[in-house]
Amino acid sequence: MRRALKTATIRCALRGLSLARADRWFAEPALGVVLMLHRVRPAPDDPFRPNGHLEVTPDFLDRALARVRATGARFVSLEEAADRARRGFTDERFVATTLDDGYRDNLVHALPVFRRHGVPHTVFVATGMVEGTASAWWLTLEAVVRAAPRIEAVLDGRPLSLDTRAPAAKARGFDRIARRVDVMAEDDRAAFVRALATAHGLAVPRILSAEMMTWDDVRAIAADPLATIGGHTVDHPALATLPVDRARREIGLGLDRLETELGVRPRQFAYPFGNVRAAGRREAALMAEFGIDVAVTTRGGLIGPREAGDTLFWPRVSLNGDHQTDAVVDLLVSGAPFRLARAAGAVRRLIPTGRRGTSAPDHTPDPAAGGAAPV
Ligand SMILES: [Zn+2]
């Protein structure tokens, strides 16, 4: 239950900062904010929700957009955000909104909310997730653990047998396997989750087709004047862990596929997983090679003067499903948690830390720590 404990700790920290009105006293001077979302759908009636941090409800999104607008910020497309940042606009803060991966709920539940508020947004599509060829380990593992009363696997060369009947046992089982899968090399991870699905009577393409958009769905979003489609690779790998030629192929083939399906070549990109171990300066240089105009990470933070000229490595602010309150929205958009976390980080760097994974399924920054958080 490490994730549950971590979530509770972050919730306490955010509540404390909120009560202390940190959004007022420690607000970060900034040009703008890029919001990060993944899924938007009504809360499913299932206590086993290991990827629940990746989704917010349409009601919460509706309230969050209204609150952000009430701060006087201006909602703009990511393209316009980059333009404003480069020109150093400081009259009003910009807010650009992004959604990663290409979940069907983006079309069904998020788009109507964006239309109601007139909010431009970018949807980053991993083409292999749409086509069912990627392994999307966090989704596959969730589907397997949800369906199976018992998980049998070989992990680290040792047989593993887990009772996963009760929701709490499912959560424990998911955490246990996710911790190991998170640090596997890309090919090993894909092979492991595919074999796991097959061994438990499931197939990855069917798991993905239940959750992801079809190309017709992507075209329907792309046809909306408020929406832009961005690149997110083919197989959703942690790019920085791949040899450079393979990373280049993942980026290029994903962009090619989007261009073929949509008739427009994307100029925006989100690094899969997007944390410091999944995307670095090499990846930013690759973005420049491919003519990308703005590329976003999952590092937490606002767009300040320093980031303004560095549009291929922008941080974002995650609207995290575990923290769906108005106070948290106020706090995050103020930038106060990131500012305080940087100050705390200066102290923490004096203390050695353990190894962390490259590709946590949440791909969301930990709002209290200001970095990417493993599950
Ligand atoms: Zn992603």
GROMACS .gro file of C-alpha atoms and ligand atoms in nm:
model
  376
    1MET     CA    1   0.000   0.000   0.000
    2ARG     CA    2   0.292   0.230  -0.065
    3ARG     CA    3   0.092   0.431  -0.315
    4ALA     CA    4  -0.196   0.480  -0.072
    5LEU     CA    5   0.046   0.602   0.193
    6LYS     CA    6   0.218   0.836  -0.045
    7THR     CA    7  -0.115   0.973  -0.168
    8ALA     CA    8  -0.225   1.036   0.190
    9THR     CA    9   0.103   1.211   0.269
   10ILE     CA   10   0.073   1.438  -0.033
   11ARG     CA   11  -0.290   1.509   0.051
   12CYS     CA   12  -0.188   1.618   0.403
   13ALA     CA   13   0.092   1.835   0.267
   14LEU     CA   14  -0.142   2.001   0.017
   15ARG     CA   15  -0.406   2.057   0.283
   16GLY     CA   16  -0.146   2.213   0.512
   17LEU     CA   17  -0.022   2.443   0.238
   18SER     CA   18  -0.377   2.533   0.153
   19LEU     CA   19  -0.468   2.618   0.513
   20ALA     CA   20  -0.153   2.828   0.537
   21ARG     CA   21  -0.272   3.012   0.223
   22ALA     CA   22   0.055   2.925   0.052
   23ASP     CA   23  -0.113   3.007  -0.280
   24ARG     CA   24  -0.118   3.368  -0.161
   25TRP     CA   25   0.213   3.394   0.022
   26PHE     CA   26   0.435   3.178  -0.197
   27ALA     CA   27   0.279   3.229  -0.540
   28GLU     CA   28   0.536   3.194  -0.812
   29PRO     CA   29   0.588   3.487  -1.046
   30ALA     CA   30   0.524   3.322  -1.385
   31LEU     CA   31   0.419   3.382  -1.742
   32GLY     CA   32   0.184   3.091  -1.751
   33VAL     CA   33   0.084   2.735  -1.674
   34VAL     CA   34   0.046   2.418  -1.880
   35LEU     CA   35  -0.214   2.189  -1.726
   36MET     CA   36  -0.174   1.814  -1.762
   37LEU     CA   37  -0.460   1.564  -1.771
   38HIS     CA   38  -0.492   1.207  -1.888
   39ARG     CA   39  -0.846   1.078  -1.850
   40VAL     CA   40  -1.173   1.260  -1.785
   41ARG     CA   41  -1.471   1.042  -1.695
   42PRO     CA   42  -1.725   0.988  -1.418
   43ALA     CA   43  -1.568   0.799  -1.126
   44PRO     CA   44  -1.610   0.425  -1.194
   45ASP     CA   45  -1.791   0.228  -0.926
   46ASP     CA   46  -1.494   0.004  -0.844
   47PRO     CA   47  -1.272   0.035  -0.537
   48PHE     CA   48  -0.978  -0.111  -0.732
   49ARG     CA   49  -0.846   0.196  -0.911
   50PRO     CA   50  -0.466   0.167  -0.930
   51ASN     CA   51  -0.452   0.429  -1.204
   52GLY     CA   52  -0.712   0.654  -1.042
   53HIS     CA   53  -0.457   0.935  -1.016
   54LEU     CA   54  -0.466   0.950  -1.397
   55GLU     CA   55  -0.830   1.053  -1.415
   56VAL     CA   56  -1.052   1.335  -1.303
   57THR     CA   57  -1.429   1.363  -1.328
   58PRO     CA   58  -1.597   1.594  -1.580
   59ASP     CA   59  -1.746   1.787  -1.284
   60PHE     CA   60  -1.403   1.847  -1.136
   61LEU     CA   61  -1.264   1.959  -1.472
   62ASP     CA   62  -1.559   2.194  -1.508
   63ARG     CA   63  -1.496   2.348  -1.164
   64ALA     CA   64  -1.119   2.360  -1.212
   65LEU     CA   65  -1.147   2.549  -1.541
   66ALA     CA   66  -1.387   2.798  -1.383
   67ARG     CA   67  -1.151   2.853  -1.089
   68VAL     CA   68  -0.849   2.899  -1.311
   69ARG     CA   69  -1.037   3.150  -1.524
   70ALA     CA   70  -1.142   3.337  -1.211
   71THR     CA   71  -0.774   3.406  -1.136
   72GLY     CA   72  -0.771   3.628  -1.444
   73ALA     CA   73  -0.565   3.383  -1.648
   74ARG     CA   74  -0.626   3.350  -2.019
   75PHE     CA   75  -0.680   3.007  -2.177
   76VAL     CA   76  -0.476   2.971  -2.493
   77SER     CA   77  -0.357   2.692  -2.720
   78LEU     CA   78  -0.015   2.545  -2.647
   79GLU     CA   79   0.110   2.706  -2.968
   80GLU     CA   80  -0.004   3.049  -2.853
   81ALA     CA   81   0.140   2.982  -2.506
   82ALA     CA   82   0.484   2.924  -2.659
   83ASP     CA   83   0.445   3.236  -2.867
   84ARG     CA   84   0.348   3.446  -2.565
   85ALA     CA   85   0.632   3.301  -2.359
   86ARG     CA   86   0.891   3.377  -2.626
   87ARG     CA   87   0.766   3.732  -2.654
   88GLY     CA   88   0.772   3.770  -2.277
   89PHE     CA   89   0.405   3.862  -2.235
   90THR     CA   90   0.352   3.942  -1.871
   91ASP     CA   91   0.019   4.127  -1.882
   92GLU     CA   92  -0.192   3.820  -1.805
   93ARG     CA   93  -0.099   3.463  -1.731
   94PHE     CA   94  -0.164   3.207  -2.001
   95VAL     CA   95  -0.304   2.863  -1.929
   96ALA     CA   96  -0.264   2.588  -2.188
   97THR     CA   97  -0.440   2.255  -2.135
   98THR     CA   98  -0.307   1.915  -2.240
   99LEU     CA   99  -0.423   1.552  -2.224
  100ASP     CA  100  -0.185   1.259  -2.276
  101ASP     CA  101  -0.215   0.920  -2.448
  102GLY     CA  102  -0.546   0.939  -2.641
  103TYR     CA  103  -0.816   0.793  -2.416
  104ARG     CA  104  -1.167   0.776  -2.561
  105ASP     CA  105  -1.308   0.969  -2.267
  106ASN     CA  106  -1.119   1.274  -2.397
  107LEU     CA  107  -1.373   1.285  -2.680
  108VAL     CA  108  -1.678   1.170  -2.485
  109HIS     CA  109  -1.636   1.355  -2.155
  110ALA     CA  110  -1.359   1.614  -2.180
  111LEU     CA  111  -1.442   1.779  -2.511
  112PRO     CA  112  -1.794   1.889  -2.404
  113VAL     CA  113  -1.644   2.055  -2.094
  114PHE     CA  114  -1.377   2.230  -2.300
  115ARG     CA  115  -1.643   2.348  -2.545
  116ARG     CA  116  -1.858   2.485  -2.263
  117HIS     CA  117  -1.564   2.692  -2.138
  118GLY     CA  118  -1.415   2.767  -2.480
  119VAL     CA  119  -1.085   2.616  -2.368
  120PRO     CA  120  -0.823   2.523  -2.631
  121HIS     CA  121  -0.641   2.197  -2.561
  122THR     CA  122  -0.382   1.960  -2.704
  123VAL     CA  123  -0.434   1.583  -2.705
  124PHE     CA  124  -0.107   1.386  -2.730
  125VAL     CA  125  -0.171   1.055  -2.901
  126ALA     CA  126   0.055   0.748  -2.871
  127THR     CA  127  -0.028   0.585  -3.204
  128GLY     CA  128   0.045   0.230  -3.088
  129MET     CA  129  -0.199   0.270  -2.801
  130VAL     CA  130  -0.470   0.374  -3.047
  131GLU     CA  131  -0.386   0.084  -3.279
  132GLY     CA  132  -0.344  -0.177  -3.005
  133THR     CA  133   0.019  -0.253  -3.083
  134ALA     CA  134   0.172  -0.087  -2.774
  135SER     CA  135   0.173  -0.274  -2.443
  136ALA     CA  136   0.075   0.019  -2.213
  137TRP     CA  137   0.184  -0.173  -1.905
  138TRP     CA  138  -0.012   0.029  -1.649
  139LEU     CA  139  -0.342  -0.037  -1.833
  140THR     CA  140  -0.263  -0.400  -1.909
  141LEU     CA  141  -0.158  -0.477  -1.554
  142GLU     CA  142  -0.472  -0.310  -1.420
  143ALA     CA  143  -0.695  -0.511  -1.655
  144VAL     CA  144  -0.526  -0.840  -1.565
  145VAL     CA  145  -0.539  -0.782  -1.190
  146ARG     CA  146  -0.901  -0.666  -1.211
  147ALA     CA  147  -1.010  -0.974  -1.403
  148ALA     CA  148  -0.804  -1.244  -1.234
  149PRO     CA  149  -0.877  -1.393  -0.891
  150ARG     CA  150  -0.516  -1.510  -0.877
  151ILE     CA  151  -0.203  -1.387  -1.054
  152GLU     CA  152   0.062  -1.636  -1.154
  153ALA     CA  153   0.380  -1.490  -1.300
  154VAL     CA  154   0.755  -1.524  -1.310
  155LEU     CA  155   0.911  -1.206  -1.179
  156ASP     CA  156   1.288  -1.160  -1.149
  157GLY     CA  157   1.328  -1.527  -1.239
  158ARG     CA  158   1.113  -1.640  -0.948
  159PRO     CA  159   0.758  -1.771  -0.960
  160LEU     CA  160   0.503  -1.539  -0.806
  161SER     CA  161   0.153  -1.641  -0.701
  162LEU     CA  162  -0.082  -1.376  -0.563
  163ASP     CA  163  -0.437  -1.403  -0.437
  164THR     CA  164  -0.618  -1.111  -0.602
  165ARG     CA  165  -0.981  -1.173  -0.511
  166ALA     CA  166  -1.056  -0.882  -0.276
  167PRO     CA  167  -1.008  -0.519  -0.389
  168ALA     CA  168  -0.739  -0.459  -0.125
  169ALA     CA  169  -0.552  -0.769  -0.241
  170LYS     CA  170  -0.580  -0.650  -0.599
  171ALA     CA  171  -0.430  -0.313  -0.501
  172ARG     CA  172  -0.144  -0.485  -0.319
  173GLY     CA  173  -0.085  -0.722  -0.610
  174PHE     CA  174  -0.081  -0.436  -0.860
  175ASP     CA  175   0.167  -0.236  -0.648
  176ARG     CA  176   0.393  -0.534  -0.600
  177ILE     CA  177   0.419  -0.611  -0.971
  178ALA     CA  178   0.419  -0.245  -1.079
  179ARG     CA  179   0.724  -0.170  -0.865
  180ARG     CA  180   0.925  -0.427  -1.058
  181VAL     CA  181   0.779  -0.358  -1.402
  182ASP     CA  182   0.851   0.011  -1.358
  183VAL     CA  183   1.227  -0.046  -1.361
  184MET     CA  184   1.240  -0.306  -1.641
  185ALA     CA  185   1.394  -0.228  -1.980
  186GLU     CA  186   1.129  -0.141  -2.241
  187ASP     CA  187   1.140  -0.471  -2.431
  188ASP     CA  188   1.141  -0.683  -2.115
  189ARG     CA  189   0.847  -0.487  -1.981
  190ALA     CA  190   0.645  -0.524  -2.301
  191ALA     CA  191   0.718  -0.898  -2.315
  192PHE     CA  192   0.629  -0.941  -1.947
  193VAL     CA  193   0.291  -0.769  -1.959
  194ARG     CA  194   0.191  -0.935  -2.287
  195ALA     CA  195   0.274  -1.278  -2.145
  196LEU     CA  196   0.092  -1.190  -1.822
  197ALA     CA  197  -0.220  -1.089  -2.016
  198THR     CA  198  -0.212  -1.403  -2.231
  199ALA     CA  199  -0.158  -1.630  -1.931
  200HIS     CA  200  -0.470  -1.485  -1.771
  201GLY     CA  201  -0.689  -1.511  -2.080
  202LEU     CA  202  -0.664  -1.148  -2.193
  203ALA     CA  203  -0.513  -0.981  -2.500
  204VAL     CA  204  -0.345  -0.640  -2.497
  205PRO     CA  205  -0.515  -0.509  -2.817
  206ARG     CA  206  -0.857  -0.575  -2.667
  207ILE     CA  207  -0.762  -0.410  -2.339
  208LEU     CA  208  -0.646  -0.102  -2.530
  209SER     CA  209  -0.943  -0.087  -2.766
  210ALA     CA  210  -1.174  -0.067  -2.464
  211GLU     CA  211  -0.995   0.244  -2.335
  212MET     CA  212  -0.841   0.428  -2.628
  213MET     CA  213  -0.979   0.634  -2.916
  214THR     CA  214  -1.009   0.491  -3.264
  215TRP     CA  215  -0.866   0.692  -3.553
  216ASP     CA  216  -1.219   0.815  -3.627
  217ASP     CA  217  -1.241   0.939  -3.268
  218VAL     CA  218  -0.905   1.116  -3.301
  219ARG     CA  219  -1.025   1.277  -3.624
  220ALA     CA  220  -1.344   1.388  -3.449
  221ILE     CA  221  -1.139   1.565  -3.180
  222ALA     CA  222  -0.898   1.708  -3.437
  223ALA     CA  223  -1.192   1.857  -3.627
  224ASP     CA  224  -1.284   2.075  -3.329
  225PRO     CA  225  -1.136   2.424  -3.362
  226LEU     CA  226  -1.042   2.418  -2.993
  227ALA     CA  227  -0.835   2.099  -3.025
  228THR     CA  228  -0.484   2.024  -3.149
  229ILE     CA  229  -0.330   1.677  -3.179
  230GLY     CA  230   0.029   1.631  -3.063
  231GLY     CA  231   0.286   1.350  -3.087
  232HIS     CA  232   0.349   1.101  -2.807
  233THR     CA  233   0.555   0.830  -2.989
  234VAL     CA  234   0.425   0.493  -3.111
  235ASP     CA  235   0.482   0.255  -2.818
  236HIS     CA  236   0.499   0.505  -2.531
  237PRO     CA  237   0.855   0.418  -2.421
  238ALA     CA  238   1.077   0.603  -2.175
  239LEU     CA  239   1.274   0.762  -2.460
  240ALA     CA  240   1.588   0.844  -2.261
  241THR     CA  241   1.641   0.473  -2.187
  242LEU     CA  242   1.653   0.382  -2.558
  243PRO     CA  243   1.948   0.397  -2.799
  244VAL     CA  244   1.926   0.722  -2.993
  245ASP     CA  245   1.827   0.563  -3.325
  246ARG     CA  246   1.540   0.381  -3.165
  247ALA     CA  247   1.425   0.694  -2.981
  248ARG     CA  248   1.436   0.881  -3.312
  249ARG     CA  249   1.230   0.607  -3.477
  250GLU     CA  250   0.967   0.614  -3.200
  251ILE     CA  251   0.928   0.990  -3.233
  252GLY     CA  252   0.938   1.001  -3.613
  253LEU     CA  253   0.707   0.708  -3.682
  254GLY     CA  254   0.452   0.842  -3.434
  255LEU     CA  255   0.451   1.181  -3.608
  256ASP     CA  256   0.436   1.016  -3.952
  257ARG     CA  257   0.137   0.806  -3.850
  258LEU     CA  258  -0.052   1.107  -3.712
  259GLU     CA  259   0.020   1.300  -4.030
  260THR     CA  260  -0.109   1.012  -4.245
  261GLU     CA  261  -0.429   0.977  -4.042
  262LEU     CA  262  -0.500   1.346  -3.986
  263GLY     CA  263  -0.339   1.520  -4.281
  264VAL     CA  264  -0.145   1.750  -4.049
  265ARG     CA  265   0.201   1.694  -3.905
  266PRO     CA  266   0.202   1.772  -3.531
  267ARG     CA  267   0.435   2.041  -3.402
  268GLN     CA  268   0.373   1.966  -3.037
  269PHE     CA  269   0.491   1.668  -2.838
  270ALA     CA  270   0.465   1.517  -2.490
  271TYR     CA  271   0.749   1.292  -2.372
  272PRO     CA  272   0.603   0.954  -2.263
  273PHE     CA  273   0.628   0.923  -1.883
  274GLY     CA  274   0.803   1.259  -1.906
  275ASN     CA  275   1.001   1.243  -1.582
  276VAL     CA  276   1.370   1.320  -1.550
  277ARG     CA  277   1.471   0.963  -1.628
  278ALA     CA  278   1.245   0.932  -1.932
  279ALA     CA  279   1.324   1.262  -2.102
  280GLY     CA  280   1.638   1.471  -2.097
  281ARG     CA  281   1.838   1.710  -2.309
  282ARG     CA  282   1.905   1.445  -2.574
  283GLU     CA  283   1.530   1.412  -2.626
  284ALA     CA  284   1.489   1.790  -2.647
  285ALA     CA  285   1.756   1.793  -2.921
  286LEU     CA  286   1.560   1.523  -3.107
  287MET     CA  287   1.250   1.741  -3.086
  288ALA     CA  288   1.439   2.020  -3.263
  289GLU     CA  289   1.541   1.771  -3.535
  290PHE     CA  290   1.176   1.687  -3.597
  291GLY     CA  291   1.065   2.050  -3.613
  292ILE     CA  292   0.868   2.032  -3.289
  293ASP     CA  293   0.771   2.374  -3.155
  294VAL     CA  294   0.671   2.285  -2.798
  295ALA     CA  295   0.747   1.967  -2.604
  296VAL     CA  296   0.619   1.904  -2.254
  297THR     CA  297   0.750   1.689  -1.972
  298THR     CA  298   0.575   1.572  -1.655
  299ARG     CA  299   0.811   1.768  -1.431
  300GLY     CA  300   0.600   1.988  -1.210
  301GLY     CA  301   0.620   2.363  -1.242
  302LEU     CA  302   0.501   2.684  -1.403
  303ILE     CA  303   0.640   2.860  -1.709
  304GLY     CA  304   0.862   3.138  -1.586
  305PRO     CA  305   1.114   3.358  -1.766
  306ARG     CA  306   1.370   3.076  -1.753
  307GLU     CA  307   1.139   2.829  -1.928
  308ALA     CA  308   1.017   3.086  -2.181
  309GLY     CA  309   1.310   3.030  -2.415
  310ASP     CA  310   1.321   2.656  -2.355
  311THR     CA  311   0.993   2.544  -2.513
  312LEU     CA  312   1.120   2.192  -2.587
  313PHE     CA  313   1.140   2.106  -2.220
  314TRP     CA  314   0.840   2.261  -2.053
  315PRO     CA  315   0.713   2.154  -1.711
  316ARG     CA  316   0.342   2.110  -1.643
  317VAL     CA  317   0.095   2.120  -1.357
  318SER     CA  318  -0.091   1.791  -1.311
  319LEU     CA  319  -0.459   1.788  -1.229
  320ASN     CA  320  -0.427   1.462  -1.040
  321GLY     CA  321  -0.725   1.237  -0.976
  322ASP     CA  322  -0.617   1.174  -0.618
  323HIS     CA  323  -0.647   1.542  -0.531
  324GLN     CA  324  -0.965   1.672  -0.689
  325THR     CA  325  -1.043   1.973  -0.472
  326ASP     CA  326  -1.081   2.341  -0.549
  327ALA     CA  327  -0.815   2.430  -0.291
  328VAL     CA  328  -0.559   2.208  -0.463
  329VAL     CA  329  -0.632   2.372  -0.799
  330ASP     CA  330  -0.575   2.717  -0.645
  331LEU     CA  331  -0.256   2.597  -0.483
  332LEU     CA  332  -0.106   2.425  -0.788
  333VAL     CA  333  -0.186   2.702  -1.030
  334SER     CA  334  -0.026   2.953  -0.792
  335GLY     CA  335   0.298   2.755  -0.826
  336ALA     CA  336   0.354   2.767  -0.450
  337PRO     CA  337   0.413   2.389  -0.402
  338PHE     CA  338   0.681   2.386  -0.672
  339ARG     CA  339   0.852   2.691  -0.530
  340LEU     CA  340   0.853   2.543  -0.180
  341ALA     CA  341   0.962   2.201  -0.314
  342ARG     CA  342   1.262   2.359  -0.485
  343ALA     CA  343   1.364   2.515  -0.156
  344ALA     CA  344   1.317   2.183   0.023
  345GLY     CA  345   1.503   2.003  -0.257
  346ALA     CA  346   1.809   2.212  -0.195
  347VAL     CA  347   1.814   2.065   0.155
  348ARG     CA  348   1.717   1.714   0.041
  349ARG     CA  349   2.003   1.693  -0.206
  350LEU     CA  350   2.233   1.665   0.094
  351ILE     CA  351   2.066   1.332   0.178
  352PRO     CA  352   2.122   1.026  -0.045
  353THR     CA  353   1.804   0.876  -0.196
  354GLY     CA  354   1.716   0.531  -0.327
  355ARG     CA  355   1.671   0.434  -0.690
  356ARG     CA  356   1.348   0.529  -0.859
  357GLY     CA  357   1.185   0.392  -1.171
  358THR     CA  358   1.188   0.542  -1.517
  359SER     CA  359   0.831   0.495  -1.615
  360ALA     CA  360   0.577   0.514  -1.342
  361PRO     CA  361   0.231   0.466  -1.486
  362ASP     CA  362   0.105   0.784  -1.329
  363HIS     CA  363   0.346   0.991  -1.538
  364THR     CA  364   0.231   1.273  -1.319
  365PRO     CA  365   0.444   1.506  -1.115
  366ASP     CA  366   0.414   1.472  -0.747
  367PRO     CA  367   0.268   1.811  -0.660
  368ALA     CA  368   0.425   1.816  -0.318
  369ALA     CA  369   0.771   1.711  -0.429
  370GLY     CA  370   0.774   1.894  -0.758
  371GLY     CA  371   0.911   1.591  -0.942
  372ALA     CA  372   0.783   1.282  -1.116
  373ALA     CA  373   0.630   1.033  -0.878
  374PRO     CA  374   0.649   0.658  -0.914
  375VAL     CA  375   0.328   0.479  -0.825
  376ZN      ZN  376   0.159   0.918  -2.179
   0.00000   0.00000   0.00000
